[in-house]
Tab-separated table of C-alpha atoms (C1' of nucleotides) in Angstrom:
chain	number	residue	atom	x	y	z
A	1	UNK	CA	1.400	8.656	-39.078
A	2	UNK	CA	3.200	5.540	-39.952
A	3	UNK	CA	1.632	2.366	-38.195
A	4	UNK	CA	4.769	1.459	-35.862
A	5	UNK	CA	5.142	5.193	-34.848
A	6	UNK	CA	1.304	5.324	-33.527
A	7	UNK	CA	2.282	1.557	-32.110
A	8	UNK	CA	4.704	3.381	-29.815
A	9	UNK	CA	2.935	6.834	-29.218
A	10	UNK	CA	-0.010	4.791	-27.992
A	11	UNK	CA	2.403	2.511	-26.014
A	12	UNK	CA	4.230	5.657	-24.250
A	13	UNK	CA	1.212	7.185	-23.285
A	14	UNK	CA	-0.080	3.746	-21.736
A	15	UNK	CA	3.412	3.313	-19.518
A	16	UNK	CA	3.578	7.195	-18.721
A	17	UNK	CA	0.034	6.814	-17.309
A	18	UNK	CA	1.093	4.641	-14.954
A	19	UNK	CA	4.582	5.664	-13.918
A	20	UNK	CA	3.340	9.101	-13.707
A	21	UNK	CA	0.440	7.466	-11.171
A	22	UNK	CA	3.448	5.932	-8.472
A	23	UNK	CA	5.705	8.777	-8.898
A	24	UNK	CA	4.069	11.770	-9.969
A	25	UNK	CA	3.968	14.409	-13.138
A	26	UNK	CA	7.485	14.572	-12.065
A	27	UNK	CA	8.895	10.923	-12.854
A	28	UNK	CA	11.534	10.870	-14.889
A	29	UNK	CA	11.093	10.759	-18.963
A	30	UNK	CA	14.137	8.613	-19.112
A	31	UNK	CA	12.186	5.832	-16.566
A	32	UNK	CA	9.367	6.405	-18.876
A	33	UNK	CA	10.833	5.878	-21.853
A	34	UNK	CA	12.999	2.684	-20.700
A	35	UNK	CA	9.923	1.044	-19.438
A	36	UNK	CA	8.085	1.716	-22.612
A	37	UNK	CA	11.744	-0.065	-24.221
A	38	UNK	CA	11.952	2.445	-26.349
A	39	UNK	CA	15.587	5.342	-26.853
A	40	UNK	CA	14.259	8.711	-24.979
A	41	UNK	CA	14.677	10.171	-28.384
A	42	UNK	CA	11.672	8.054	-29.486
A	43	UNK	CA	9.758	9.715	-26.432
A	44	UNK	CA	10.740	13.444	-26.725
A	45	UNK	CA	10.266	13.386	-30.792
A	46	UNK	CA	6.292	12.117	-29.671
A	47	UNK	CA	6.030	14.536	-26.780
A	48	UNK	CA	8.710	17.418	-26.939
A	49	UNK	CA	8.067	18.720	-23.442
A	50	UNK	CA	6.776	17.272	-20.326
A	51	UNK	CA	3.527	19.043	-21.236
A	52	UNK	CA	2.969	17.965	-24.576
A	53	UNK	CA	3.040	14.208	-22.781
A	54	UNK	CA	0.716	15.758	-19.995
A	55	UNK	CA	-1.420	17.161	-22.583
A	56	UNK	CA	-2.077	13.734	-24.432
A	57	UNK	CA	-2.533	12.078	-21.316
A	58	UNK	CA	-5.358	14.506	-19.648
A	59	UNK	CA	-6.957	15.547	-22.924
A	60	UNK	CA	-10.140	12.941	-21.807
A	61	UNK	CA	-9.357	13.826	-18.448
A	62	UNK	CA	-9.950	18.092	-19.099
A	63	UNK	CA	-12.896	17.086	-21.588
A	64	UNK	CA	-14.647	14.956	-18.661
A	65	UNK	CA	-14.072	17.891	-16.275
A	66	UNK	CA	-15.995	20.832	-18.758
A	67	UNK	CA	-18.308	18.213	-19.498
A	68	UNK	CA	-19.085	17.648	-15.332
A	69	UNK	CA	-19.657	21.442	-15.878
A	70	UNK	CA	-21.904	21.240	-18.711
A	71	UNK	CA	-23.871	18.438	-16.877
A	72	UNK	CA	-24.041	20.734	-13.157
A	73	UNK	CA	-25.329	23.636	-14.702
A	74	UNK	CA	-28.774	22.006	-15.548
A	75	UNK	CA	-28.758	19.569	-12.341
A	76	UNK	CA	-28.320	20.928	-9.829
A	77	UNK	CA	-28.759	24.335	-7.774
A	78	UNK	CA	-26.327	27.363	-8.810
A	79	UNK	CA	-24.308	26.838	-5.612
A	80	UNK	CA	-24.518	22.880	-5.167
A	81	UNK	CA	-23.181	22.883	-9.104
A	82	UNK	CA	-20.279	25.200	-8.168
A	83	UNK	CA	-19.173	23.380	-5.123
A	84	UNK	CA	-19.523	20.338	-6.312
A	85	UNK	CA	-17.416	20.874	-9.578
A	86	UNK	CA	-14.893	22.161	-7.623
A	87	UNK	CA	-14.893	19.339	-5.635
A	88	UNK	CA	-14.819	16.778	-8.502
A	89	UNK	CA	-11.342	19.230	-9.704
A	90	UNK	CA	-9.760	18.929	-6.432
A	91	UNK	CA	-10.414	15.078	-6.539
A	92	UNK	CA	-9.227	14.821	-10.271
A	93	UNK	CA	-5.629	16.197	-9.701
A	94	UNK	CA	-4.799	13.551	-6.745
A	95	UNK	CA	-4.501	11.619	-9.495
A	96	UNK	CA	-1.715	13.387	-10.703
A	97	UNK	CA	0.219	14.065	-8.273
A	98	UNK	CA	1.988	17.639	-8.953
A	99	UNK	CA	0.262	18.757	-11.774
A	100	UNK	CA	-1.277	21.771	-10.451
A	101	UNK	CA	2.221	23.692	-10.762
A	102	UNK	CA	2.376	22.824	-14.074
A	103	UNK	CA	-1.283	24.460	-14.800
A	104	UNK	CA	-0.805	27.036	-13.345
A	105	UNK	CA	2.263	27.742	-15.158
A	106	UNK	CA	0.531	27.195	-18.495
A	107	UNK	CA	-2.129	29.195	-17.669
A	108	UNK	CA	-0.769	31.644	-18.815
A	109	UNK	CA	2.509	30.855	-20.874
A	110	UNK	CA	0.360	30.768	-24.591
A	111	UNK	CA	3.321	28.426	-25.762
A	112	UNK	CA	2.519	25.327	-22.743
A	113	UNK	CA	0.736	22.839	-24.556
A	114	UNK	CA	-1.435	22.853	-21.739
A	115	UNK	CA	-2.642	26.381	-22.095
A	116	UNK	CA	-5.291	25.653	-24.041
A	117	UNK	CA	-6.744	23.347	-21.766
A	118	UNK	CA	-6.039	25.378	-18.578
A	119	UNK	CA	-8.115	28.694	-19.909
A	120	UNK	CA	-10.834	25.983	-20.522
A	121	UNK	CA	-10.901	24.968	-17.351
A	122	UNK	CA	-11.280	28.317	-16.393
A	123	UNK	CA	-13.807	29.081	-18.621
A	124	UNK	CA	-15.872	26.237	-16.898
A	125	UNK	CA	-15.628	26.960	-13.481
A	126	UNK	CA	-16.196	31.191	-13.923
A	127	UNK	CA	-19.870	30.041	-15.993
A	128	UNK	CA	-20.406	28.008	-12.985
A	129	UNK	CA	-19.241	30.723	-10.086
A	130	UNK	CA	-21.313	33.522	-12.017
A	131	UNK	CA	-24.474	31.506	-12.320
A	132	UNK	CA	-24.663	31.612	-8.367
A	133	UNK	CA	-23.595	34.850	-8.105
A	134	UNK	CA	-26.496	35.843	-10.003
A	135	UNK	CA	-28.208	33.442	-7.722
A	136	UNK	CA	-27.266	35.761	-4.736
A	137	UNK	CA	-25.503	32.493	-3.169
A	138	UNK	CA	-21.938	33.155	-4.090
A	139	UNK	CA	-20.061	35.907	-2.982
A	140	UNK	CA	-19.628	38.530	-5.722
A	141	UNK	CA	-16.154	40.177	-5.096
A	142	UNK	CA	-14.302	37.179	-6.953
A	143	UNK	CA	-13.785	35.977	-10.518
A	144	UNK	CA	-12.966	32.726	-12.538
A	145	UNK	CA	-9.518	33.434	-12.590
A	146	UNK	CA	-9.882	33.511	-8.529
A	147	UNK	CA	-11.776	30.081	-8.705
A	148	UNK	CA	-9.004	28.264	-10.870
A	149	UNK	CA	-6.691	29.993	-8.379
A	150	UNK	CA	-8.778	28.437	-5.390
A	151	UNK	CA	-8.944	24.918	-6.769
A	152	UNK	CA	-5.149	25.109	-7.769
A	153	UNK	CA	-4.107	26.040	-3.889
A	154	UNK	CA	-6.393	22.793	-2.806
A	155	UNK	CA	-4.999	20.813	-5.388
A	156	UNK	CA	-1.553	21.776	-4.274
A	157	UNK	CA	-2.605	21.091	-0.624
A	158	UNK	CA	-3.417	17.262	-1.603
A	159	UNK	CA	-0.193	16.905	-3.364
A	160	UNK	CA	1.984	17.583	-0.227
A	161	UNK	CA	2.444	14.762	1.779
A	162	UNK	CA	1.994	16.331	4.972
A	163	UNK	CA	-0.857	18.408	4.238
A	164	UNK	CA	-2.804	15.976	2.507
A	165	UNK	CA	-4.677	15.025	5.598
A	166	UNK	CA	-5.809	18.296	5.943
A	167	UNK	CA	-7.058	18.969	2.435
A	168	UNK	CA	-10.645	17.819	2.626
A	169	UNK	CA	-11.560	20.147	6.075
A	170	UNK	CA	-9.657	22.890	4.207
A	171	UNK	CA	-11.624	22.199	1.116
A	172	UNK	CA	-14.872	22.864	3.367
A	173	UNK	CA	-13.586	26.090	4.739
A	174	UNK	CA	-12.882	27.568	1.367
A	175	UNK	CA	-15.958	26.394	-0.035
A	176	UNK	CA	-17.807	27.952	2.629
A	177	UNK	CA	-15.445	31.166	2.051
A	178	UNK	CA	-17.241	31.118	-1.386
A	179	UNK	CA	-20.762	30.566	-0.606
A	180	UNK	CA	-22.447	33.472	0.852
A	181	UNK	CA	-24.988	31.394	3.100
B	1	UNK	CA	35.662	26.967	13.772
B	2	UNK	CA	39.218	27.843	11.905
B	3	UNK	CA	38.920	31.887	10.888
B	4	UNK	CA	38.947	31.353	7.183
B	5	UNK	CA	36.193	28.421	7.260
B	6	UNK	CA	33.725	30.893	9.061
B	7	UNK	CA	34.720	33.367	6.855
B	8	UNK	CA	33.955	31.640	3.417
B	9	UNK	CA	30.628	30.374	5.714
B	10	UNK	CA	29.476	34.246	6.186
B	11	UNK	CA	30.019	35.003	2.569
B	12	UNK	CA	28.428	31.774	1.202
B	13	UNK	CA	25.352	32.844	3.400
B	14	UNK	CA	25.306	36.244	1.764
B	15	UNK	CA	25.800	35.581	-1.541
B	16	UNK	CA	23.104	32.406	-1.519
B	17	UNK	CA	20.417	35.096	-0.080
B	18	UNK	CA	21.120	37.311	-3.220
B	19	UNK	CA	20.501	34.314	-5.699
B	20	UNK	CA	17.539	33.256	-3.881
B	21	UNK	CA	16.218	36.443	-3.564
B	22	UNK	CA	17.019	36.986	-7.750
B	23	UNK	CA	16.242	33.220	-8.723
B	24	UNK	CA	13.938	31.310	-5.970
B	25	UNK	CA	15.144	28.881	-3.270
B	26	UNK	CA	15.816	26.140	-6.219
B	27	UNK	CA	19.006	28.302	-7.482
B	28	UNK	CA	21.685	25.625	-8.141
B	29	UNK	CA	23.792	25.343	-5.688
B	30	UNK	CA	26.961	25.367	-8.099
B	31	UNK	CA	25.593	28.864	-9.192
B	32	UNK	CA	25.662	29.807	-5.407
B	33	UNK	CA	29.350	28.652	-5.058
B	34	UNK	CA	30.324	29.947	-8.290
B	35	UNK	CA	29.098	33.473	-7.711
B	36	UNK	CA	30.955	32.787	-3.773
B	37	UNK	CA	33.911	32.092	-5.855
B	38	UNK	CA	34.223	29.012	-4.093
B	39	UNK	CA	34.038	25.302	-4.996
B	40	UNK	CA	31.084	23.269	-4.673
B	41	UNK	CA	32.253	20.884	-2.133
B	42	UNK	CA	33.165	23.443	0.444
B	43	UNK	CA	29.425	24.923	0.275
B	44	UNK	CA	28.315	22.043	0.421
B	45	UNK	CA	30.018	21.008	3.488
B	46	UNK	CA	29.095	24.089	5.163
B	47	UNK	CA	25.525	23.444	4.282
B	48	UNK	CA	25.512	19.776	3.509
B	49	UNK	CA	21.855	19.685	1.986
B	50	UNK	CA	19.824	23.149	0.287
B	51	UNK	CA	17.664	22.543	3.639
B	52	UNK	CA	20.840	23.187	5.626
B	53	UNK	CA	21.676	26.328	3.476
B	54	UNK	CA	17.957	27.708	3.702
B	55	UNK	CA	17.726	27.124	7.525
B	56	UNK	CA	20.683	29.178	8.722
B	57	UNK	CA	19.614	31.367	5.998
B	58	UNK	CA	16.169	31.620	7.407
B	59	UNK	CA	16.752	31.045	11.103
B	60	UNK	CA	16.387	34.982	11.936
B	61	UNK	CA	13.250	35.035	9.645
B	62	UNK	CA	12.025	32.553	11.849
B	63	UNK	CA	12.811	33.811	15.400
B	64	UNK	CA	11.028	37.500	14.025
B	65	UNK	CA	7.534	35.682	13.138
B	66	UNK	CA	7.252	33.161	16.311
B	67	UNK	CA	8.702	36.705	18.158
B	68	UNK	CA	5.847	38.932	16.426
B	69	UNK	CA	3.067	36.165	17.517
B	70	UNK	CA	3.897	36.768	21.145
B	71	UNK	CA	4.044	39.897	20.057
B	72	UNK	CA	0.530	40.312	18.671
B	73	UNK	CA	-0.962	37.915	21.620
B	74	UNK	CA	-0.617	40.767	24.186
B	75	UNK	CA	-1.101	43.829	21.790
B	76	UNK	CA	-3.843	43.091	19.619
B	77	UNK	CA	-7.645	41.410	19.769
B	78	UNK	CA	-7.592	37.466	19.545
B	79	UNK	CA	-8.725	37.527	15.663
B	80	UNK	CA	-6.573	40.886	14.558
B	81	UNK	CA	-3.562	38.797	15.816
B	82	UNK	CA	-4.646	35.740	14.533
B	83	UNK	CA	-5.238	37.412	11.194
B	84	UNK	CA	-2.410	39.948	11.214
B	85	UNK	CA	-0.057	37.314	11.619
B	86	UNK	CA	-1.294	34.934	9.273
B	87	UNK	CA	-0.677	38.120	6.871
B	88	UNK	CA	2.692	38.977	8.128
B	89	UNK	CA	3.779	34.821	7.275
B	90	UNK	CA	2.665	35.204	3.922
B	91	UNK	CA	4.343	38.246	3.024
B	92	UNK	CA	7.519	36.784	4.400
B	93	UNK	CA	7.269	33.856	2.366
B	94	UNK	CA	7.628	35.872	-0.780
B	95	UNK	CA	11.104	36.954	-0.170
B	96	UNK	CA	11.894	33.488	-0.554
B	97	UNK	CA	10.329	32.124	-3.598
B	98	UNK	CA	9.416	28.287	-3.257
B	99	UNK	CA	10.471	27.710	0.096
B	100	UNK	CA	7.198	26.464	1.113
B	101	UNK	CA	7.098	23.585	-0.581
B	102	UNK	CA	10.438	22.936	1.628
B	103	UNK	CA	8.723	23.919	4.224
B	104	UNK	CA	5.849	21.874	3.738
B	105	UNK	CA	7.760	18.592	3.283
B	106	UNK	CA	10.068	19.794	6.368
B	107	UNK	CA	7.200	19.660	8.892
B	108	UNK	CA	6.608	15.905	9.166
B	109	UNK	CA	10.648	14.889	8.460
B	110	UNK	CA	12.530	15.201	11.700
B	111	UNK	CA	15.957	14.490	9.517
B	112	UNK	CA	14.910	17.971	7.756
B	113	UNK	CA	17.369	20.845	8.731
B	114	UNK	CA	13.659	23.182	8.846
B	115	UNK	CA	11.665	20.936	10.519
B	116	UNK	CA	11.952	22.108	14.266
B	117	UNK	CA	11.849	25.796	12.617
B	118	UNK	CA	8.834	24.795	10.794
B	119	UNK	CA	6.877	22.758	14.417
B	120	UNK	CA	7.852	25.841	15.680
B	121	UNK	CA	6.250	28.409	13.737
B	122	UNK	CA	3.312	25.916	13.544
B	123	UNK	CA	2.838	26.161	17.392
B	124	UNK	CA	3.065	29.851	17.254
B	125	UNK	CA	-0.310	29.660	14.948
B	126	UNK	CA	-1.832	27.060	16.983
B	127	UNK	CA	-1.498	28.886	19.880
B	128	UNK	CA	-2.918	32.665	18.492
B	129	UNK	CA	-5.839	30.036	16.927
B	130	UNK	CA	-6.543	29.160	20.099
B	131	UNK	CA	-6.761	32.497	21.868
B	132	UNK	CA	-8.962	33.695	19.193
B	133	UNK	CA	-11.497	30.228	19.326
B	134	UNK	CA	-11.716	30.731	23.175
B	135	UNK	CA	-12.852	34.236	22.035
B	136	UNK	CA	-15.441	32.835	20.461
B	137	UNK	CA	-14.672	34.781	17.033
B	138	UNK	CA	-12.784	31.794	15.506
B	139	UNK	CA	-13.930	28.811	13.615
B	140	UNK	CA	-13.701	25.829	16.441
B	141	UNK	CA	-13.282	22.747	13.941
B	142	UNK	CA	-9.743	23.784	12.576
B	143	UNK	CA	-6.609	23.337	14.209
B	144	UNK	CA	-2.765	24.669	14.379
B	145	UNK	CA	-1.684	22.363	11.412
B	146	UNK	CA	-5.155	23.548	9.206
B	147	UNK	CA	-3.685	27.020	9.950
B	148	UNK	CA	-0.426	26.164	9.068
B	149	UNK	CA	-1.284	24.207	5.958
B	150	UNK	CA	-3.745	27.490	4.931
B	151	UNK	CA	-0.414	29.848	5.441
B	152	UNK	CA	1.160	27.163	2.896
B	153	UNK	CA	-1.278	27.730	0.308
B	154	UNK	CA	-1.511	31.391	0.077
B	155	UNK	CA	2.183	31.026	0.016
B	156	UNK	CA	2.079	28.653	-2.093
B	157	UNK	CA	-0.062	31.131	-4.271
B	158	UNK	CA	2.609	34.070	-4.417
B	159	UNK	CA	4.754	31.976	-5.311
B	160	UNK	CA	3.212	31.218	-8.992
B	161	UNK	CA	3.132	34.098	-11.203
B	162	UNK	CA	0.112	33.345	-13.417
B	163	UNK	CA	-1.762	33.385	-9.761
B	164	UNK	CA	-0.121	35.684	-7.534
B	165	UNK	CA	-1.775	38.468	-8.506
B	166	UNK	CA	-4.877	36.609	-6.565
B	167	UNK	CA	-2.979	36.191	-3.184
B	168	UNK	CA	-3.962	39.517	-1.760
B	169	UNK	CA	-7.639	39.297	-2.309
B	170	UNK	CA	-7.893	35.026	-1.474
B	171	UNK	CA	-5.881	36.005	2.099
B	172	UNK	CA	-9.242	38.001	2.432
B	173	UNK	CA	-11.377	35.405	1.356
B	174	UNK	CA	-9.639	32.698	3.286
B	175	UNK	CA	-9.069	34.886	6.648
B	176	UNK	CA	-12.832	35.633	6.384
B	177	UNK	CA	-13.638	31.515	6.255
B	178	UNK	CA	-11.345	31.287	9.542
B	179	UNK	CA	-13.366	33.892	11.538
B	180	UNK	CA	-16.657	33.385	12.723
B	181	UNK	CA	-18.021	36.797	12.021
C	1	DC	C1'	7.289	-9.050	-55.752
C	2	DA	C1'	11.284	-5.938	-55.614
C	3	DT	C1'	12.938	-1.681	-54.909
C	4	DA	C1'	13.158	3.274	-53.601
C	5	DT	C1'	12.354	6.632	-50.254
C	6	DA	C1'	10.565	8.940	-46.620
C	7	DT	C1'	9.811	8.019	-41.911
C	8	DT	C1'	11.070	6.417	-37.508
C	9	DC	C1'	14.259	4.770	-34.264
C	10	DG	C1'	17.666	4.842	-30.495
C	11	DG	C1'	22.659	4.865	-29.154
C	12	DA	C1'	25.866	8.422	-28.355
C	13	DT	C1'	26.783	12.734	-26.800
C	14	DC	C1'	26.273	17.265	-24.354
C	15	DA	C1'	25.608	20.533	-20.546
C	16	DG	C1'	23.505	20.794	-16.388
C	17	DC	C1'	22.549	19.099	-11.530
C	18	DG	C1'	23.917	17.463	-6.449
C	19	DA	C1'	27.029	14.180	-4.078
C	20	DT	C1'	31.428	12.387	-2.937
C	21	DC	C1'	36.451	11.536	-2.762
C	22	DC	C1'	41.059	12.801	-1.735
C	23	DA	C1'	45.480	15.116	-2.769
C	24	DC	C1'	46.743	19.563	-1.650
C	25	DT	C1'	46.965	23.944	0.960
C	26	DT	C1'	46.863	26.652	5.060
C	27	DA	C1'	45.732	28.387	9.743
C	28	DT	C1'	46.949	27.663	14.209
C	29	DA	C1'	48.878	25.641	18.477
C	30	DT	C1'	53.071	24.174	20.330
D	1	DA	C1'	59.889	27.025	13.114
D	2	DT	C1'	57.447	23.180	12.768
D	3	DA	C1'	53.796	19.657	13.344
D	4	DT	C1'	49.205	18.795	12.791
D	5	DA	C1'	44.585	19.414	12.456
D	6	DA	C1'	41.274	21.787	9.519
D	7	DG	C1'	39.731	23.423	5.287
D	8	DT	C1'	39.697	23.467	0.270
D	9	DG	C1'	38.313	22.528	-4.522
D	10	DG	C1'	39.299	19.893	-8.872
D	11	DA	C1'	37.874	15.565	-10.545
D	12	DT	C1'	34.596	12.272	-10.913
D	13	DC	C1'	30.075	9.745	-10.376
D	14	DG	C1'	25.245	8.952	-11.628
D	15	DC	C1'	21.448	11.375	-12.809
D	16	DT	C1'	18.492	14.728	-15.606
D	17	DG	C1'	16.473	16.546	-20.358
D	18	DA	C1'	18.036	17.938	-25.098
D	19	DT	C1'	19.993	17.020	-29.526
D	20	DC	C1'	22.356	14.737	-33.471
D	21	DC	C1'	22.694	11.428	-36.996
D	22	DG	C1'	23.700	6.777	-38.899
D	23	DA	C1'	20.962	2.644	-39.027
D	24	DA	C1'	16.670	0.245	-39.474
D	25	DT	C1'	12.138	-0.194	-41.457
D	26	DA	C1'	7.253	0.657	-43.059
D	27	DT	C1'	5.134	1.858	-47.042
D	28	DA	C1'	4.293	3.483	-51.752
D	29	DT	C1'	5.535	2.655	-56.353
D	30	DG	C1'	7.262	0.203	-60.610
DNA sequence: CATATATTCGGATCAGCGATCCACTTATAT
DNA sequence: ATATAAGTGGATCGCTGATCCGAATATATG
């Protein structure tokens, strides 16, 4: 890649960072691309799709997150680990406000440039929900896929305005849901 | 109201719950007047905002589910109704694909067309949360908006395909986290 | 250092969206 | 039959993301 076009990749991932932290996944690639002073064609030929830009941006985010994983497993007890890596999910996505649609679209659309990421995720949190269920502490009747669905509808909670408020109670109920004390 | 205006009213009503039904309450409104083979400016001053459009659209929806709480009060044990209806809101919400993220940003904006549906509904869940917490067979540290913002989420839920195939078995998981047994 | 060329850039344009304006039509009351 | 109030919808605005292509430029080569 030529110097001056990694110049203003690196640059456009900086501003989108932080116009996507005041307004959202949703903020405009135009705004993005005017405060970076560059033509939107500069931005779209770097980042095709919303997602590829998403992708860049949360790459050390989603790496961080199945590292958390990696870390719980050996820490801590099978159902502290799980609840707590949940929680640290939840906590991740307020930073990006309205996000968790867009995961759980690629989830399973092969094409998102966030798929890839997504079914790691997923990957992360099922290792983590089958370790206590073989602990007897976590109820056995769900899955992974149930898990990334669980931490997607919390996520979402946080992301609405007027449910916000709510989401950390609601995050206890559901965790308690999952625990089988 | 001149004949003709509530006439071209009925049928924009009509045809916008076919294209929600087909394409999810974000359909564009020029599709809806289109397919009403009517122009844009006279749906939209029929239904000046999509909110406007979804609540006469959804005003009978509404009266069934606060009608089917009283309902369920009388007929059924405190956590059956409680339960039952919680059910009966998400299932509803499905017809209308996306409307409760409307619905979620509805409930704290009084300018919102849905927000005294939406306080409405949200009273009819406080109140069947109540009956079933003085029963003893309810969680007592959640309230009428926890409910409400729980009905959200599983809606929320249907409402993505990659997860929707979770909702059924997370109402489970989530009713049993409500209930104290 | 000078030049060739492959890469990168961004203004211009397109189709879509909801919102608004206003000249025109039409139903209805007199 | 006519006056008038009510209703209509084409045209236009500013916005969105997507795409095209002539202009600018970094870099490799002579």
């Amino acid at each position: 890649m030529r110097a001056d076009a990694r110049k203003n990749r690196d640059h456009l991932l900086a501003v989108a960072g932080a116009a996507i932290a005041e307004q959202g996944v949703e903020v405009s690639l135009r705004d993005i691309a005017r405060r970076a002073e560059v033509g939107l064609a500069t931005l779209l030929r770097h980042f095709p799709t919303r997602e590829a830009l998403l992708e860049a941006l949360l790459r050390t985010s989603f790496d961080e997150l199945t590292g958390r994983a990696r870390e719980l497993e050996t820490s801590s007890s099978p159902e502290d680990a799980l609840v707590r890596w949940l929680h640290d999910c939840v906590v991740w996505t307020t930073e990006y406000r309205g996000v968790t649609v867009l995961m759980a679209a690629a989830i399973e659309d092969t094409e998102s440039a966030l798929h890839a990421s997504c079914v790691t995720l997923r990957a992360a949190g099922a290792r983590l929900l089958a370790r206590a269920q073989e602990a007897g502490t976590a109820r056995s009747d769900i899955d992974g896929a149930d898990v990334f669905a669980l931490v997607a509808m919390l996520a979402w909670l946080g992301d609405q305005p007027s449910l916000a408020p709510r989401a950390d109670r609601l995050f206890g109920v559901v965790a308690s849901a999952i625990l089988t004390r």
